[in-house]
Coordinates of C-alpha atoms and ligand atoms in Angstrom, one line a residue:
X1418 CA 35.5 2.2 -17.2
X1419 CA 33.2 3.3 -14.3
X1420 CA 30.1 1.1 -14.0
X1421 CA 27.0 3.1 -13.5
X1422 CA 25.2 2.5 -10.0
X1423 CA 21.9 1.0 -10.7
X1424 CA 18.8 2.8 -9.5
X1425 CA 17.8 0.1 -7.1
X1426 CA 21.3 0.3 -5.3
X1427 CA 20.7 4.1 -4.9
X1428 CA 17.2 3.3 -3.4
X1429 CA 18.6 0.7 -1.1
X1430 CA 21.1 3.1 0.3
X1431 CA 18.6 6.0 0.6
X1432 CA 16.4 4.2 3.2
X1433 CA 16.7 5.8 6.6
X1434 CA 15.0 5.7 9.9
X1435 CA 12.4 8.1 8.9
X1436 CA 11.6 7.3 5.3
X1437 CA 11.9 4.9 2.3
X1438 CA 13.4 7.7 0.1
X1439 CA 14.1 11.5 0.4
X1440 CA 11.6 13.9 -0.9
X1441 CA 14.0 15.2 -3.7
X1442 CA 15.5 11.7 -4.7
X1443 CA 16.3 12.0 -8.2
X1444 CA 16.8 8.2 -8.5
X1445 CA 13.2 7.6 -8.0
X1446 CA 11.9 8.5 -11.5
X1447 CA 14.8 6.5 -12.7
X1448 CA 13.9 3.4 -10.4
X1449 CA 10.4 3.6 -11.7
X1450 CA 11.5 3.5 -15.4
X1451 CA 13.7 0.8 -14.8
X1452 CA 11.0 -1.4 -12.9
X1453 CA 8.8 -0.9 -15.7
X1454 CA 11.2 -1.4 -18.6
X1455 CA 14.4 -3.5 -17.5
X1456 CA 14.7 -6.8 -19.1
X1457 CA 13.1 -9.7 -16.8
X1458 CA 15.3 -12.7 -16.5
X1459 CA 13.6 -14.8 -13.9
X1460 CA 10.0 -15.3 -12.6
X1461 CA 8.7 -17.5 -10.0
X1462 CA 5.6 -17.5 -7.8
X1463 CA 6.4 -15.3 -4.6
X1464 CA 5.4 -17.2 -1.5
X1465 CA 4.3 -15.1 1.3
X1466 CA 0.9 -13.4 2.2
X1467 CA -2.3 -15.0 0.7
X1468 CA -2.7 -13.5 -2.7
X1469 CA -1.0 -14.7 -6.2
X1470 CA 2.1 -12.6 -6.9
X1471 CA 5.5 -13.0 -8.8
X1472 CA 9.0 -12.5 -7.8
X1473 CA 10.6 -10.9 -10.8
X1474 CA 14.4 -10.7 -11.3
X1475 CA 15.8 -8.2 -13.6
X1476 CA 19.0 -8.1 -15.8
X1477 CA 20.3 -5.1 -13.7
X1478 CA 20.3 -7.2 -10.5
X1479 CA 17.1 -5.8 -9.2
X1480 CA 14.2 -7.7 -7.8
X1481 CA 10.5 -6.6 -7.6
X1482 CA 7.2 -8.2 -6.4
X1483 CA 4.5 -8.0 -9.1
X1484 CA 0.7 -8.5 -8.7
X1485 CA -1.3 -9.3 -11.8
X1486 CA -4.4 -7.5 -13.1
X1487 CA -7.5 -9.6 -12.0
X1488 CA -10.5 -7.4 -12.8
X1489 CA -11.5 -4.4 -15.0
X1490 CA -11.0 -1.0 -13.6
X1491 CA -14.7 -0.5 -13.1
X1492 CA -15.2 -3.7 -11.1
X1493 CA -16.2 -2.4 -7.7
X1494 CA -16.5 -4.5 -4.5
X1495 CA -19.7 -4.3 -2.6
X1496 CA -18.4 -4.6 1.0
X1497 CA -21.8 -6.2 2.0
X1498 CA -22.9 -9.6 3.6
X1499 CA -22.5 -11.4 0.2
X1500 CA -19.3 -9.4 -0.6
X1501 CA -17.3 -9.3 2.6
X1502 CA -14.0 -7.6 2.4
X1503 CA -12.0 -10.8 2.9
X1504 CA -13.1 -12.4 -0.4
X1505 CA -12.1 -9.4 -2.5
X1506 CA -9.3 -10.1 -4.8
X1507 CA -6.4 -7.7 -4.6
X1508 CA -6.1 -5.1 -7.4
X1509 CA -2.6 -4.2 -9.1
X1510 CA -3.7 -0.8 -9.6
X1511 CA -4.2 -0.2 -5.8
X1512 CA -0.6 -1.0 -5.3
X1513 CA 0.6 1.7 -7.8
X1514 CA -2.2 4.3 -6.7
X1515 CA -1.0 3.7 -3.2
X1516 CA 2.6 4.6 -4.1
X1517 CA 1.4 8.0 -5.6
X1518 CA -0.9 8.8 -2.6
X1519 CA 1.8 8.1 -0.1
X1520 CA 4.3 10.5 -2.0
X1521 CA 1.6 13.3 -2.3
X1522 CA 0.8 13.0 1.4
X1523 CA 4.6 13.4 1.9
X1524 CA 4.9 10.2 4.1
X1525 CA 7.2 8.3 1.9
X1526 CA 6.7 5.0 3.4
X1527 CA 5.3 2.9 0.5
X1528 CA 7.9 1.1 -1.8
X1529 CA 8.0 2.6 -5.4
X1530 CA 5.5 0.8 -7.6
X1531 CA 4.9 1.1 -11.2
X1532 CA 2.7 -0.5 -13.9
X1533 CA 3.9 -2.6 -16.7
X1534 CA 2.5 -4.4 -19.6
X1535 CA 4.4 -7.7 -20.2
X1536 CA 4.0 -10.4 -22.8
X1537 CA 2.9 -13.3 -20.7
X1538 CA 4.6 -15.9 -22.9
X1539 CA 7.9 -14.2 -23.7
X1540 CA 8.5 -12.4 -20.7
X1541 CA 7.0 -14.5 -17.9
X1542 CA 6.6 -18.0 -19.1
X1543 CA 9.9 -18.2 -21.1
X1544 CA 11.7 -17.0 -17.9
X1545 CA 10.3 -19.3 -15.5
X1546 CA 10.7 -22.9 -14.5
X1547 CA 8.2 -22.6 -11.6
X1548 CA 6.1 -25.8 -11.7
X1549 CA 3.3 -24.1 -9.8
X1550 CA 2.8 -21.9 -13.0
X1551 CA 3.5 -24.5 -15.7
X1552 CA 1.4 -27.4 -13.9
X1553 CA -1.8 -25.2 -13.9
X1554 CA -1.4 -23.4 -17.3
X1555 CA -4.6 -23.7 -19.5
X1556 CA -6.4 -22.0 -22.4
X1557 CA -9.5 -20.3 -21.6
X1558 CA -11.6 -18.2 -24.0
X1559 CA -8.6 -17.8 -26.3
X1560 CA -6.5 -16.5 -23.4
X1561 CA -3.6 -18.2 -21.7
X1562 CA -4.2 -18.6 -17.9
X1563 CA -2.8 -20.2 -14.9
X1564 CA -3.9 -20.8 -11.3
X1565 CA -0.5 -20.7 -9.5
X1566 CA 0.0 -21.6 -5.8
X1567 CA -1.3 -19.4 -2.9
X1568 CA -3.9 -20.1 -0.2
X1569 CA -6.8 -22.1 -1.5
X1570 CA -9.5 -19.5 -1.5
X1571 CA -7.5 -17.4 -3.8
X1572 CA -5.7 -19.8 -6.1
X1573 CA -8.5 -22.1 -7.4
X1574 CA -10.2 -23.0 -10.6
X1575 CA -12.6 -20.0 -10.0
X1576 CA -9.7 -17.6 -10.0
X1577 CA -7.5 -18.1 -13.1
X1578 CA -5.0 -15.2 -13.7
X1579 CA -5.3 -14.7 -17.5
X1580 CA -3.5 -12.7 -20.3
X1581 CA -5.7 -10.6 -22.6
X1582 CA -5.6 -8.8 -25.9
X1583 CA -3.5 -11.4 -27.6
X1584 CA -1.0 -12.2 -24.8
X1585 CA -0.7 -9.0 -22.7
X1586 CA -0.6 -9.2 -18.9
X1587 CA -0.8 -5.9 -16.7
X1588 CA 1.3 -6.0 -13.6
X1589 CA 2.1 -3.8 -10.7
X1590 CA 5.8 -3.8 -10.2
X1591 CA 6.8 -2.9 -6.7
X1592 CA 10.6 -2.5 -5.5
X1593 CA 11.6 -5.2 -3.4
X1594 CA 12.8 -3.7 0.1
X1595 CA 15.6 -5.3 2.1
X1596 CA 14.5 -7.8 4.6
X1597 CA 14.0 -8.6 7.4
X1598 CA 10.6 -7.0 7.7
X1599 CA 9.0 -7.2 11.1
X1600 CA 5.2 -7.3 11.5
X1601 CA 3.8 -5.6 14.4
X1602 CA 0.1 -6.2 15.4
X1603 CA -2.4 -3.3 14.4
X1604 CA -4.3 -2.3 17.4
X1605 CA -7.0 -1.1 15.0
X1606 CA -7.2 -4.0 12.7
X1607 CA -10.4 -4.2 10.8
X1608 CA -10.5 -8.0 11.3
X1609 CA -13.9 -9.2 12.5
X1610 CA -12.7 -10.5 15.8
X1611 CA -9.8 -7.7 16.4
X1612 CA -12.3 -4.8 15.5
X1613 CA -14.6 -5.8 18.4
X1614 CA -12.1 -4.6 20.9
X1615 CA -11.5 -1.1 19.5
X1616 CA -15.0 -0.6 18.4
X1617 CA -16.2 -1.0 22.0
X1618 CA -13.2 0.8 24.0
X1619 CA -10.6 3.4 23.4
X1620 CA -7.4 1.4 23.1
X1621 CA -5.1 4.4 22.7
X1622 CA -3.6 4.1 26.3
X1623 CA -3.0 0.3 25.8
X1624 CA -1.2 1.1 22.6
X1625 CA 0.9 4.0 24.2
X1626 CA 1.8 1.8 27.1
X1627 CA 3.1 -1.0 24.6
X1628 CA 6.8 -0.7 25.2
X1629 CA 7.6 -2.1 21.9
X1630 CA 5.7 1.0 20.3
X1631 CA 7.4 3.6 22.4
X1632 CA 10.6 3.6 20.5
X1633 CA 11.0 6.0 17.8
X1634 CA 8.3 7.5 15.4
X1635 CA 6.0 4.5 15.3
X1636 CA 3.0 5.9 17.3
X1637 CA 2.5 8.9 15.1
X1638 CA 3.2 6.9 11.9
X1639 CA 0.5 4.5 12.7
X1640 CA -1.9 7.4 13.4
X1641 CA -1.0 8.9 9.9
X1642 CA -1.2 5.5 8.3
X1643 CA -4.7 5.1 9.5
X1644 CA -5.6 8.2 7.5
X1645 CA -3.9 6.6 4.5
X1646 CA -6.2 3.4 4.9
X1647 CA -9.2 5.7 5.3
X1648 CA -8.2 7.5 1.8
X1649 CA -7.9 4.0 0.1
X1650 CA -10.3 2.0 2.3
X1651 CA -8.3 -0.9 3.1
X1652 CA -9.6 -3.5 5.5
X1653 CA -6.4 -5.7 5.2
X1654 CA -4.2 -3.8 7.6
X1655 CA -3.8 -6.4 10.3
X1656 CA -0.1 -5.8 10.7
X1657 CA 2.2 -2.8 10.3
X1658 CA 5.7 -3.3 9.0
X1659 CA 9.0 -2.1 10.5
X1660 CA 12.2 -2.5 8.7
X1661 CA 14.7 -4.6 10.5
X1662 CA 17.3 -3.7 7.8
X1663 CA 17.4 -0.2 9.3
X1664 CA 16.3 -0.8 12.8
X1665 CA 13.8 -3.2 14.3
X1666 CA 12.7 -0.9 17.1
X1667 CA 13.1 2.6 15.6
X1668 CA 12.2 2.3 12.1
X1669 CA 9.4 4.2 10.4
X1670 CA 6.2 2.2 9.9
X1671 CA 6.3 1.1 6.3
X1672 CA 3.1 0.9 4.3
X1673 CA 3.4 -2.3 2.3
X1674 CA 0.6 -4.6 0.9
X1675 CA -2.0 -2.0 -0.3
X1676 CA -3.6 -4.4 -3.0
X1677 CA -7.0 -4.5 -1.0
X1678 CA -7.5 -0.6 -1.3
X1679 CA -9.5 1.0 -3.9
X1680 CA -12.4 -1.4 -4.1
X1681 CA -15.3 1.0 -4.3
X1682 CA -15.1 4.9 -4.6
X1683 CA -18.5 5.3 -3.1
X1684 CA -18.1 3.3 0.3
X1685 CA -16.5 5.5 2.9
X1686 CA -15.9 4.1 6.5
X1687 CA -15.1 6.5 9.2
X1688 CA -13.9 3.8 11.6
X1689 CA -10.6 3.8 9.7
X1690 CA -10.0 7.0 11.6
X1691 CA -10.4 5.4 15.0
X1692 CA -6.7 5.9 15.9
X1693 CA -7.2 9.7 15.1
X1694 CA -10.2 10.2 17.3
X1695 CA -9.2 7.7 19.9
X1696 CA -5.8 9.3 20.4
X1697 CA -6.5 12.8 19.1
X1698 CA -2.9 13.2 18.2
X1699 CA -1.3 14.0 14.8
X1700 CA 2.2 14.9 13.6
X1701 CA 2.0 18.7 13.2
X1702 CA 4.2 19.0 10.1
X1703 CA 2.1 16.4 8.1
X1704 CA -1.1 18.0 9.3
X1705 CA 0.0 21.4 7.9
X1706 CA 0.7 19.8 4.6
X1707 CA -2.6 17.9 4.5
X1708 CA -4.3 21.2 5.0
X1709 CA -2.7 22.6 2.0
X1710 CA -4.2 19.7 0.1
X1711 CA -7.7 21.1 0.5
X1712 CA -6.8 24.4 -1.3
X1713 CA -8.5 25.0 -4.6
X1714 CA -5.8 24.2 -7.3
X1715 CA -3.9 21.9 -5.0
X1716 CA -6.5 19.5 -4.0
X1717 CA -5.6 15.9 -3.2
X1718 CA -7.9 14.3 -5.9
X1719 CA -6.6 16.7 -8.6
X1720 CA -3.0 16.0 -7.6
X1721 CA -3.6 12.2 -7.6
X1722 CA -5.4 12.5 -11.0
X1723 CA -2.3 14.2 -12.7
X1724 CA 0.3 12.0 -10.9
X1725 CA -1.5 8.8 -11.9
X1726 CA -1.5 9.8 -15.6
X1727 CA 2.1 9.4 -15.8
X1728 CA 2.0 5.6 -15.0
X1729 CA 2.4 3.3 -18.1
X1730 CA -1.1 1.6 -17.1
X1731 CA -3.0 4.9 -17.1
X1732 CA -5.7 5.4 -16.4
X1733 CA -5.4 3.3 -13.1
X1734 CA -8.6 4.5 -11.3
X1735 CA -12.1 5.4 -12.6
X1736 CA -12.9 9.0 -12.3
X1737 CA -15.3 8.5 -9.4
X1738 CA -12.1 7.9 -7.1
X1739 CA -10.9 11.5 -7.4
X1740 CA -13.7 13.2 -5.6
X1741 CA -13.6 10.4 -3.1
X1742 CA -10.0 11.3 -2.0
X1743 CA -11.3 14.9 -1.2
X1744 CA -14.4 13.8 0.6
X1745 CA -12.6 11.4 2.8
X1746 CA -9.9 13.9 3.4
X1747 CA -12.6 16.4 4.7
X1748 CA -14.0 13.6 6.9
X1749 CA -10.6 13.4 8.5
X1750 CA -10.3 17.2 9.0
X1751 CA -13.5 17.2 10.7
X1752 CA -12.5 14.6 13.2
X1753 CA -9.3 16.7 13.8
X1754 CA -11.3 19.9 14.2
X1755 CA -13.3 18.1 17.0
X1756 CA -10.1 16.9 18.8
X1757 CA -8.6 20.4 18.5
X1758 CA -11.7 22.1 19.9
X1759 CA -11.6 19.6 22.8
X1760 CA -8.0 19.5 23.6
X1761 CA -6.4 22.7 21.9
X1762 CA -3.9 22.5 19.1
X1763 CA -0.8 22.4 21.4
X1764 CA -2.0 19.0 22.7
X1765 CA -3.4 17.4 19.4
X1766 CA -0.6 18.7 17.0
X1767 CA 2.8 17.3 18.0
X1768 CA 6.0 16.6 16.5
X1769 CA 7.5 13.9 18.5
X1770 CA 6.5 11.3 21.1
X1771 CA 8.2 13.2 24.1
X1772 CA 5.3 15.8 23.6
X1773 CA 2.7 13.2 24.5
X1774 CA 1.8 13.1 28.1
Ligands
LIG269 N1 8.0 -4.7 -1.8 C1 8.4 -5.6 -0.8 N2 9.6 -5.9 -0.4 C2 9.9 -6.7 0.4 N3 9.0 -7.7 0.9 C3 7.8 -7.5 0.7 C4 7.3 -6.4 -0.3 N4 6.0 -6.6 -0.4 C5 5.6 -7.7 0.3 N5 6.8 -8.1 0.9 C6 6.7 -9.4 1.8 O1 5.7 -10.3 1.3 C7 4.7 -10.5 2.3 C8 3.6 -10.8 1.5 O2 3.4 -9.7 0.6 P1 1.8 -9.0 0.6 O3 1.5 -8.5 2.1 O4 1.8 -7.9 -0.5 O5 1.0 -10.2 0.1 P2 -0.5 -10.5 0.3 O6 -0.8 -11.8 -0.5 O7 -1.3 -9.3 0.0 O8 -0.8 -10.8 1.8 P3 -2.1 -10.6 2.7 O9 -2.7 -11.9 2.7 O10 -1.5 -10.3 4.0 O11 -2.8 -9.5 2.0 C9 4.6 -9.3 3.2 O12 4.2 -9.6 4.5 C10 6.2 -8.9 3.2 O13 6.8 -9.6 4.2
LIG270 MN1 -2.5 -8.1 0.7

């Protein structure tokens, strides 16, 4: 009897130099379904990064990275002196909503992520022998909580991860992509020290002269990814990932680690678009698609709303986020209009690096 090829195996073989998965990949809905339903057989704390997260292993042989719910949906981050962005806990919903946004923008560079409600006791604890979970278990207000093991400003007594409603824990479950993953420095990082450089000088020429970057599609991907971070307001993009599994030099710029996005629908920050206004270049095919997302009946906010409604944890975002997508997209188009007015569409809208002089 022929064994069915699991969806994650299709996914793994479908990754190319240009995309995480093809536009018409029929295995993606199946993979999302499997990630949200397949039996969990092993759980440990995933080490890597700063925040608490699990490595999940499934009965079908797949593996995923899962981030737990920390706060209610309407908990907004202030992004002010007493609430600087680096203290903000990650949001599991941000990982899931980012996957949907990336797909609607037609980038396809975010690993598939889906929501899942697990029973903390039977699906997590009973499948784990990780002492970092067990040694920090406690009961708090009738819920079961743990501290886990990650950097000390995230994993401490003030930041327990708890189940709720009699044992349920919400998780974002994101498909594991094959390693190695290479982190490239982001020239436009919003880090306090790093941002002093590009906020005082146009760094686009330095970026273009960087020989590491001149290979393949990376330059235009980085500019597109800056629009992505503008739409989700993500101050945490210090590095940009390339997939060594495909080609360390020529791979697309993957968008992983989006948990800090979607912190506040009312706070926009135009400086996310610095790569766009400093370089004044954008991939033409994507730009034409993005313009279509401003048309009545096809607006980005509406498409996001209907796409997210399919997730098992819906509603993922409060309603205030949907107009924010359209508003932030309009800010981007305004920046592009200025570039096009100044340099002409042939210079600004390009399809490959060879067109950039
Ligand atoms: N879907 C994935 N597939 C494979 N590796 C992954 C995936 N997601 C994350 N990783 C790896 O794990 C590392 C940590 O993950 P992530 O960046 O999401 O953690 P984090 O705690 O949010 O980190 P940070 O402190 O940088 O915000 C990543 O740099 C990457 O190398
Ligand atoms: Mn992160």
